[in-house]
Amino acid sequence: MQALMQDQPLLISSMIAHARRVHPRAEIVSRTGAGTLHRSSYGEVERRARRVANALLALGVGMGDRVGTLAWNTHRHMELYFGVSGMGAVLNTINPRLFPEQVEYIVNHAQDQVLFFDTSFAPLVAALAPKLSAVKAFVCMTDRAHMPAGLPAGTLCYEELVQGASEDYAWPQFDERTASALCYTSGTTGNPKGVLYSHRSAYLHSMGLCAAGSAAISHRDSCLVVVPLFHVNAWGMPYAGAMSGAKLVLPGPALDGKSIYDLLRDERVTMALGVPTVWLGLLNHIDSEARPALQELCLERMLCGGSAIPPVMFTRCRNTLGATLMQAWGMTEMSPLGTVCSLLQSHDKASEEDKLRVQARQGRPVCGVELALKDEAGRRLPHDGVATGRLMVRGPWVLSAYYGSDASVLDEEGYFDTGDIANIDSDGYLQITDRAKDVIKSGGEWISSIDVENAVMGHPDVMAAAVIGIPHEKWQERPLLVVVPRHGSSPTRDEVLGYLASRVARWWLPDDVVFVSELPYSANGKVQKMKLREEFKQLNKPV
Amino acid sequence: MQALMQDQPLLISSMIAHARRVHPRAEIVSRTGAGTLHRSSYGEVERRARRVANALLALGVGMGDRVGTLAWNTHRHMELYFGVSGMGAVLNTINPRLFPEQVEYIVNHAQDQVLFFDTSFAPLVAALAPKLSAVKAFVCMTDRAHMPAGLPAGTLCYEELVQGASEDYAWPQFDERTASALCYTSGTTGNPKGVLYSHRSAYLHSMGLCAAGSAAISHRDSCLVVVPLFHVNAWGMPYAGAMSGAKLVLPGPALDGKSIYDLLRDERVTMALGVPTVWLGLLNHIDSEARPALQELCLERMLCGGSAIPPVMFTRCRNTLGATLMQAWGMTEMSPLGTVCSLLQSHDKASEEDKLRVQARQGRPVCGVELALKDEAGRRLPHDGVATGRLMVRGPWVLSAYYGSDASVLDEEGYFDTGDIANIDSDGYLQITDRAKDVIKSGGEWISSIDVENAVMGHPDVMAAAVIGIPHEKWQERPLLVVVPRHGSSPTRDEVLGYLASRVARWWLPDDVVFVSELPYSANGKVQKMKLREEFKQLNKPV
């Protein structure tokens, strides 16, 4: 029997229309490339998004057409989030830090009809333009006075385009399963792969992000969005902001400790979202300048993900910033939110050490994300905190196939294989122990490279570390530890292994340590262990 | 273009399955009619709900069949919430405080196949049974030892039914627009009307309830659900509890001040939901017994709705309980959540008086609820805090038609007319000024009966008050104030009008005051102004 409720589709335009009605004056503050602050609001973003929609219609963009962006976190990028998706076109945010050939691949694979870009990417766009066959219009996201030289012929000026278009536009209503955005994920091998989100997935994901037990975004927050708008929809924050009425603070390109500190203080930020390296830079700035952070800031919580968090950071954030650092886990294929780590009421009486042990896990799934562990044969493993297997996910904001391919990437139960190795405890807390491709198989058992890395990161002379498996005649693989020493220090192999000996299982102890000046990183800031394995594959010694 | 995300339906079973996976040990504590506490958990509720589903299948209940309940807030009622809806049948929760003829009407109109009832309603069920033609099975919600005498022949015992059924059951997957539950709303005239909810509406509504800017239900909460499970899905709390992992405390039939106080203290309640009269009883208990509430309780917030809140209650809750009283507004036709009142960050620096003025409003809509004001001709009115008109709502958890009728109850823009008169300010705060049928039309202008009632409730000798319009030759209608004096006091007409004179507009001042020992209330606890109008229609005097 069908129910008798209203059949209102869940659309991205309905989130920004809600914002216009209910919190039109809540602010969107952006720092421009020039360092000045631009103050906008949800009311203004909605009005200008309607102009964007009219401008795109005039350029011949229709339902389902892809529109690309190469842009920082600014109010104009926000306007495109709602203008492009709101009209039924597909917003393709591109990571400008990728190699130029990857950017070219993405624009051509997506068949972007229009490409919007910030002034700082003008040289990149100028170089690629002749090869971007589908692009009918290039738009530089600035005003006439700041248009850079050397742009492709006919490049449009964003402010002229927006101001020349009418505000008179009614957001169209359509099926909530319509494509809204397209993000490419760059693996370590092969071409980037596109994830094609829907209005429904974006809307439900925002509700998941706003849930009190999750990131708890609300109208009482001022949120610093360090995570880039070109990276998995900035973890969904443009949508969650519109849905909740949270003030958004967009830092533009400057992510150094001082720039971040000043924004936190001046914009009364309560919640900040980003990767660990940014918070490390912030903490180091506060320490080196002896800033009175506890007095000057009102930061309550930090959502952190994208790479492993050194355990000591939880304590530093608490003591230096007065803020709770919450780990989150997700991936491009998941919109991205999967889990958020916060304590249960029953943890309140636990020791600080026990609390830290919980906080070091990746957290519990938001309702809407279903996690399962499977062994190599596809059999379910128990959620007992011990059994370790492939992490599988299912839910309305998880992909079913990559863009341009009809082939489902799901198993017969409808789960997507995350490529992570993990365990889940009986309270639902997830612990990622490795990437499947990075796990070290020694004597028929698995060694978690991440656990060993986390342990060694506690050594005062270690700035960065990676553990990789290298081939071994008897054991199949054995771990090798690659260390970047802290500037000015020179730890020895025996010191480091001695430190680790009491912290990891005896047979997990790396056979050797090599010291390097830096680790190879991908454009997304992840250590490229494949390169390390290639470099050190001859180094092995028998136990 | 269709997106490439997973097509997972939003089902009630997926909420309780999430609870089983992620917070199986979070508690459901119920006080039985006998006063003892029963401790269950989401894990156990899910397991027993699967038994309920198997038992219903064995009784011949299939997809879309209606299953009725006459029951208090207990773990067994929770099991039916998930067992009945989860299997695809429709849970019809019935208000046992209705007149027996109304209960009979509802069971027959819904064509309930099975009727579950608590032992205290055995006499009611026994009396009605011969007239309930569709009911194939009666189930008394207790164990064999507590089965009362005089039940309809063949009445089943709930515990035997559940324990006799297998746990082996996989929740079926189906269209999320399938009917899940049916609640009847009892107007002051005519027969009750049924609202047929969907799995989708229940799921989205729960996400709205869990939003940090709304009721903010999370795994860190212990929630006292005073609002009955038979009343609009207990404001959606069984679902929101499963979704979030909040501990639920179900008070059973005892709602006196002491019973509530003991539960708040013993179950470490952080959040309580109910109507103002229950909180008034609690506050009076604390005062009269001089309970050390601030030391003994950890209550943080109270969600309150269903009738107007005397302004002084906000201060009493803050001072006596240390809790924030949050007003909420909704209705059966809206699942029920429409708005929740909480302050903006910008209010933090406001005076206590200004904060109280905000808190006295009904709050801001959750994303998913769209409010509009329309005048008598159906034209939109501005949200400027002044323009007052009919309050219209639209959204995925608002009804489109009543059960048993094909006729849409929506206007041409898809809005449902709430029957309330309201204004909305530029920050989105709603203020209900009257029920359309209770508004007093004097000299072509409207007088808000609720505003005058709120003002007079500040008088120390007034326990309850109602303002009604009575016919007037010159002005069409003029207000009459009906007052229940506080026990032991005897205020005079002139005292009360003198008190009001400085608090309401001159022409809003009632022409007269009548003192009565009690007001007539409906089964849902609302003052039946129609009865008062009938009683006092001859009382009028010229100004």
PDB file of C-alpha atoms in Angstrom, chain A residues 29-210:
ATOM      1  CA  VAL A  29      33.164  34.561   4.505  1.00  0.00           C
ATOM      2  CA  SER A  30      35.914  33.873   1.967  1.00  0.00           C
ATOM      3  CA  ARG A  31      39.525  34.908   1.904  1.00  0.00           C
ATOM      4  CA  THR A  32      40.549  35.791  -1.613  1.00  0.00           C
ATOM      5  CA  GLY A  33      43.883  34.998  -3.190  1.00  0.00           C
ATOM      6  CA  ALA A  34      44.850  38.615  -2.465  1.00  0.00           C
ATOM      7  CA  GLY A  35      44.288  38.015   1.263  1.00  0.00           C
ATOM      8  CA  THR A  36      41.252  40.273   1.672  1.00  0.00           C
ATOM      9  CA  LEU A  37      37.999  38.982   3.147  1.00  0.00           C
ATOM     10  CA  HIS A  38      34.800  38.829   1.117  1.00  0.00           C
ATOM     11  CA  ARG A  39      31.542  38.648   3.060  1.00  0.00           C
ATOM     12  CA  SER A  40      28.521  37.031   1.458  1.00  0.00           C
ATOM     13  CA  SER A  41      25.473  35.219   2.870  1.00  0.00           C
ATOM     14  CA  TYR A  42      23.217  32.308   1.991  1.00  0.00           C
ATOM     15  CA  GLY A  43      20.650  34.800   0.756  1.00  0.00           C
ATOM     16  CA  GLU A  44      23.181  36.319  -1.611  1.00  0.00           C
ATOM     17  CA  VAL A  45      24.613  32.956  -2.689  1.00  0.00           C
ATOM     18  CA  GLU A  46      21.105  31.806  -3.593  1.00  0.00           C
ATOM     19  CA  ARG A  47      20.371  34.991  -5.543  1.00  0.00           C
ATOM     20  CA  ARG A  48      23.646  34.803  -7.445  1.00  0.00           C
ATOM     21  CA  ALA A  49      23.222  31.045  -8.023  1.00  0.00           C
ATOM     22  CA  ARG A  50      19.991  31.889  -9.852  1.00  0.00           C
ATOM     23  CA  ARG A  51      21.984  34.288 -12.055  1.00  0.00           C
ATOM     24  CA  VAL A  52      24.564  31.527 -12.649  1.00  0.00           C
ATOM     25  CA  ALA A  53      21.739  29.219 -13.771  1.00  0.00           C
ATOM     26  CA  ASN A  54      20.421  31.803 -16.222  1.00  0.00           C
ATOM     27  CA  ALA A  55      23.941  32.509 -17.512  1.00  0.00           C
ATOM     28  CA  LEU A  56      24.556  28.802 -18.094  1.00  0.00           C
ATOM     29  CA  LEU A  57      21.248  28.437 -19.942  1.00  0.00           C
ATOM     30  CA  ALA A  58      22.350  31.292 -22.194  1.00  0.00           C
ATOM     31  CA  LEU A  59      25.632  29.443 -22.844  1.00  0.00           C
ATOM     32  CA  GLY A  60      23.620  26.428 -23.992  1.00  0.00           C
ATOM     33  CA  VAL A  61      24.104  24.282 -20.886  1.00  0.00           C
ATOM     34  CA  GLY A  62      21.164  21.979 -20.187  1.00  0.00           C
ATOM     35  CA  MET A  63      20.068  19.193 -17.824  1.00  0.00           C
ATOM     36  CA  GLY A  64      22.814  16.604 -17.395  1.00  0.00           C
ATOM     37  CA  ASP A  65      25.569  18.669 -19.041  1.00  0.00           C
ATOM     38  CA  ARG A  66      28.831  18.727 -17.136  1.00  0.00           C
ATOM     39  CA  VAL A  67      30.400  21.987 -15.931  1.00  0.00           C
ATOM     40  CA  GLY A  68      33.978  21.904 -14.639  1.00  0.00           C
ATOM     41  CA  THR A  69      35.700  23.973 -11.936  1.00  0.00           C
ATOM     42  CA  LEU A  70      39.357  24.523 -11.061  1.00  0.00           C
ATOM     43  CA  ALA A  71      38.959  26.692  -7.986  1.00  0.00           C
ATOM     44  CA  TRP A  72      39.790  27.375  -4.339  1.00  0.00           C
ATOM     45  CA  ASN A  73      37.345  27.710  -1.463  1.00  0.00           C
ATOM     46  CA  THR A  74      35.545  30.959  -2.221  1.00  0.00           C
ATOM     47  CA  HIS A  75      32.013  32.330  -2.372  1.00  0.00           C
ATOM     48  CA  ARG A  76      32.066  32.083  -6.173  1.00  0.00           C
ATOM     49  CA  HIS A  77      32.783  28.368  -5.999  1.00  0.00           C
ATOM     50  CA  MET A  78      29.832  28.086  -3.562  1.00  0.00           C
ATOM     51  CA  GLU A  79      27.608  29.872  -6.072  1.00  0.00           C
ATOM     52  CA  LEU A  80      28.559  27.301  -8.707  1.00  0.00           C
ATOM     53  CA  TYR A  81      27.757  24.456  -6.301  1.00  0.00           C
ATOM     54  CA  PHE A  82      24.148  25.616  -6.196  1.00  0.00           C
ATOM     55  CA  GLY A  83      23.765  27.290  -9.575  1.00  0.00           C
ATOM     56  CA  VAL A  84      25.105  24.389 -11.645  1.00  0.00           C
ATOM     57  CA  SER A  85      23.505  21.500  -9.724  1.00  0.00           C
ATOM     58  CA  GLY A  86      20.358  23.477  -8.985  1.00  0.00           C
ATOM     59  CA  MET A  87      19.566  23.896 -12.680  1.00  0.00           C
ATOM     60  CA  GLY A  88      20.042  20.165 -13.287  1.00  0.00           C
ATOM     61  CA  ALA A  89      23.551  20.302 -14.742  1.00  0.00           C
ATOM     62  CA  VAL A  90      26.440  18.350 -13.222  1.00  0.00           C
ATOM     63  CA  LEU A  91      29.215  20.120 -11.280  1.00  0.00           C
ATOM     64  CA  ASN A  92      32.590  18.555 -11.967  1.00  0.00           C
ATOM     65  CA  THR A  93      35.036  19.908  -9.378  1.00  0.00           C
ATOM     66  CA  ILE A  94      38.612  19.165 -10.421  1.00  0.00           C
ATOM     67  CA  ASN A  95      41.650  18.967  -8.154  1.00  0.00           C
ATOM     68  CA  PRO A  96      44.052  21.573  -9.591  1.00  0.00           C
ATOM     69  CA  ARG A  97      46.992  19.917  -7.839  1.00  0.00           C
ATOM     70  CA  LEU A  98      46.800  16.919 -10.164  1.00  0.00           C
ATOM     71  CA  PHE A  99      49.301  16.600 -12.993  1.00  0.00           C
ATOM     72  CA  PRO A 100      48.208  18.656 -16.029  1.00  0.00           C
ATOM     73  CA  GLU A 101      47.688  15.437 -18.022  1.00  0.00           C
ATOM     74  CA  GLN A 102      45.247  14.215 -15.342  1.00  0.00           C
ATOM     75  CA  VAL A 103      43.323  17.502 -15.419  1.00  0.00           C
ATOM     76  CA  GLU A 104      43.158  17.210 -19.197  1.00  0.00           C
ATOM     77  CA  TYR A 105      42.006  13.608 -18.926  1.00  0.00           C
ATOM     78  CA  ILE A 106      39.230  14.530 -16.482  1.00  0.00           C
ATOM     79  CA  VAL A 107      37.870  17.521 -18.446  1.00  0.00           C
ATOM     80  CA  ASN A 108      37.779  15.424 -21.604  1.00  0.00           C
ATOM     81  CA  HIS A 109      36.413  12.298 -19.940  1.00  0.00           C
ATOM     82  CA  ALA A 110      33.660  14.313 -18.251  1.00  0.00           C
ATOM     83  CA  GLN A 111      33.068  16.227 -21.493  1.00  0.00           C
ATOM     84  CA  ASP A 112      32.795  19.470 -19.547  1.00  0.00           C
ATOM     85  CA  GLN A 113      30.880  22.067 -21.580  1.00  0.00           C
ATOM     86  CA  VAL A 114      32.028  25.049 -19.553  1.00  0.00           C
ATOM     87  CA  LEU A 115      35.159  25.372 -17.430  1.00  0.00           C
ATOM     88  CA  PHE A 116      35.264  27.848 -14.540  1.00  0.00           C
ATOM     89  CA  PHE A 117      38.689  28.596 -13.042  1.00  0.00           C
ATOM     90  CA  ASP A 118      40.367  30.851 -10.503  1.00  0.00           C
ATOM     91  CA  THR A 119      42.958  33.392 -11.705  1.00  0.00           C
ATOM     92  CA  SER A 120      45.788  31.349 -10.206  1.00  0.00           C
ATOM     93  CA  PHE A 121      45.015  28.513 -12.621  1.00  0.00           C
ATOM     94  CA  ALA A 122      45.047  30.721 -15.718  1.00  0.00           C
ATOM     95  CA  PRO A 123      48.428  29.394 -16.937  1.00  0.00           C
ATOM     96  CA  LEU A 124      47.268  25.788 -16.494  1.00  0.00           C
ATOM     97  CA  VAL A 125      44.035  26.472 -18.379  1.00  0.00           C
ATOM     98  CA  ALA A 126      45.835  28.388 -21.126  1.00  0.00           C
ATOM     99  CA  ALA A 127      48.212  25.488 -21.654  1.00  0.00           C
ATOM    100  CA  LEU A 128      45.456  22.857 -21.718  1.00  0.00           C
ATOM    101  CA  ALA A 129      42.771  24.795 -23.608  1.00  0.00           C
ATOM    102  CA  PRO A 130      43.650  23.578 -27.114  1.00  0.00           C
ATOM    103  CA  LYS A 131      43.253  19.974 -25.971  1.00  0.00           C
ATOM    104  CA  LEU A 132      39.900  20.404 -24.164  1.00  0.00           C
ATOM    105  CA  SER A 133      37.677  19.607 -27.093  1.00  0.00           C
ATOM    106  CA  ALA A 134      34.254  19.669 -25.418  1.00  0.00           C
ATOM    107  CA  VAL A 135      34.650  22.986 -23.618  1.00  0.00           C
ATOM    108  CA  LYS A 136      32.476  25.638 -25.276  1.00  0.00           C
ATOM    109  CA  ALA A 137      33.270  28.423 -22.812  1.00  0.00           C
ATOM    110  CA  PHE A 138      36.036  29.269 -20.347  1.00  0.00           C
ATOM    111  CA  VAL A 139      35.097  31.507 -17.416  1.00  0.00           C
ATOM    112  CA  CYS A 140      37.684  33.172 -15.197  1.00  0.00           C
ATOM    113  CA  MET A 141      36.298  33.561 -11.653  1.00  0.00           C
ATOM    114  CA  THR A 142      37.085  37.218 -11.016  1.00  0.00           C
ATOM    115  CA  ASP A 143      35.957  40.688 -12.025  1.00  0.00           C
ATOM    116  CA  ARG A 144      37.055  42.545 -15.140  1.00  0.00           C
ATOM    117  CA  ALA A 145      39.777  44.509 -13.336  1.00  0.00           C
ATOM    118  CA  HIS A 146      41.523  41.321 -12.191  1.00  0.00           C
ATOM    119  CA  MET A 147      41.368  39.270 -15.387  1.00  0.00           C
ATOM    120  CA  PRO A 148      44.918  37.941 -15.950  1.00  0.00           C
ATOM    121  CA  ALA A 149      46.806  38.115 -19.249  1.00  0.00           C
ATOM    122  CA  GLY A 150      47.317  35.160 -21.549  1.00  0.00           C
ATOM    123  CA  LEU A 151      43.847  33.633 -21.243  1.00  0.00           C
ATOM    124  CA  PRO A 152      42.363  31.478 -24.013  1.00  0.00           C
ATOM    125  CA  ALA A 153      40.654  33.648 -26.620  1.00  0.00           C
ATOM    126  CA  GLY A 154      37.069  34.496 -25.689  1.00  0.00           C
ATOM    127  CA  THR A 155      37.434  33.675 -21.987  1.00  0.00           C
ATOM    128  CA  LEU A 156      34.487  35.146 -20.081  1.00  0.00           C
ATOM    129  CA  CYS A 157      34.647  37.153 -16.891  1.00  0.00           C
ATOM    130  CA  TYR A 158      32.657  35.584 -14.013  1.00  0.00           C
ATOM    131  CA  GLU A 159      31.404  38.833 -12.514  1.00  0.00           C
ATOM    132  CA  GLU A 160      30.264  40.132 -15.879  1.00  0.00           C
ATOM    133  CA  LEU A 161      28.560  36.840 -16.604  1.00  0.00           C
ATOM    134  CA  VAL A 162      26.736  36.771 -13.269  1.00  0.00           C
ATOM    135  CA  GLN A 163      25.820  40.435 -13.188  1.00  0.00           C
ATOM    136  CA  GLY A 164      24.631  40.285 -16.782  1.00  0.00           C
ATOM    137  CA  ALA A 165      22.186  37.481 -16.049  1.00  0.00           C
ATOM    138  CA  SER A 166      18.729  37.853 -14.574  1.00  0.00           C
ATOM    139  CA  GLU A 167      17.870  36.889 -10.999  1.00  0.00           C
ATOM    140  CA  ASP A 168      14.486  35.780 -12.246  1.00  0.00           C
ATOM    141  CA  TYR A 169      14.681  31.999 -12.140  1.00  0.00           C
ATOM    142  CA  ALA A 170      12.581  29.298 -10.480  1.00  0.00           C
ATOM    143  CA  TRP A 171      14.538  26.217  -9.410  1.00  0.00           C
ATOM    144  CA  PRO A 172      13.273  23.321 -11.541  1.00  0.00           C
ATOM    145  CA  GLN A 173      11.835  20.216  -9.860  1.00  0.00           C
ATOM    146  CA  PHE A 174      12.977  16.820 -11.126  1.00  0.00           C
ATOM    147  CA  ASP A 175      13.743  13.242 -10.057  1.00  0.00           C
ATOM    148  CA  GLU A 176      16.021  13.236  -6.992  1.00  0.00           C
ATOM    149  CA  ARG A 177      18.118  10.461  -8.559  1.00  0.00           C
ATOM    150  CA  THR A 178      19.302  12.890 -11.256  1.00  0.00           C
ATOM    151  CA  ALA A 179      23.077  13.381 -11.380  1.00  0.00           C
ATOM    152  CA  SER A 180      24.228  16.492  -9.482  1.00  0.00           C
ATOM    153  CA  ALA A 181      28.024  16.356  -9.267  1.00  0.00           C
ATOM    154  CA  LEU A 182      31.002  14.415 -10.525  1.00  0.00           C
ATOM    155  CA  CYS A 183      34.267  13.970  -8.621  1.00  0.00           C
ATOM    156  CA  TYR A 184      37.248  12.008  -9.845  1.00  0.00           C
ATOM    157  CA  THR A 185      39.308   9.871  -7.551  1.00  0.00           C
ATOM    158  CA  SER A 186      42.951   9.439  -8.427  1.00  0.00           C
ATOM    159  CA  GLY A 187      44.224   5.992  -7.654  1.00  0.00           C
ATOM    160  CA  THR A 188      47.903   5.158  -7.703  1.00  0.00           C
ATOM    161  CA  THR A 189      47.466   3.290 -10.960  1.00  0.00           C
ATOM    162  CA  GLY A 190      45.442   3.939 -14.085  1.00  0.00           C
ATOM    163  CA  ASN A 191      43.352   6.964 -14.998  1.00  0.00           C
ATOM    164  CA  PRO A 192      41.201   8.881 -12.504  1.00  0.00           C
ATOM    165  CA  LYS A 193      37.719   7.428 -12.051  1.00  0.00           C
ATOM    166  CA  GLY A 194      34.564   9.519 -11.752  1.00  0.00           C
ATOM    167  CA  VAL A 195      31.910   9.208  -9.060  1.00  0.00           C
ATOM    168  CA  LEU A 196      28.553  10.574 -10.197  1.00  0.00           C
ATOM    169  CA  TYR A 197      26.531  11.798  -7.212  1.00  0.00           C
ATOM    170  CA  SER A 198      22.778  12.359  -7.169  1.00  0.00           C
ATOM    171  CA  HIS A 199      20.675  15.100  -5.602  1.00  0.00           C
ATOM    172  CA  ARG A 200      19.284  12.423  -3.300  1.00  0.00           C
ATOM    173  CA  SER A 201      22.710  11.226  -2.187  1.00  0.00           C
ATOM    174  CA  ALA A 202      23.896  14.801  -1.577  1.00  0.00           C
ATOM    175  CA  TYR A 203      20.784  15.631   0.446  1.00  0.00           C
ATOM    176  CA  LEU A 204      20.848  12.489   2.594  1.00  0.00           C
ATOM    177  CA  HIS A 205      24.596  12.846   3.106  1.00  0.00           C
ATOM    178  CA  SER A 206      24.047  16.399   4.371  1.00  0.00           C
ATOM    179  CA  MET A 207      21.467  15.166   6.849  1.00  0.00           C
ATOM    180  CA  GLY A 208      24.019  12.587   7.985  1.00  0.00           C
ATOM    181  CA  LEU A 209      26.640  15.315   8.419  1.00  0.00           C
ATOM    182  CA  CYS A 210      24.249  17.532  10.410  1.00  0.00           C
TER     183      CYS A 210
END
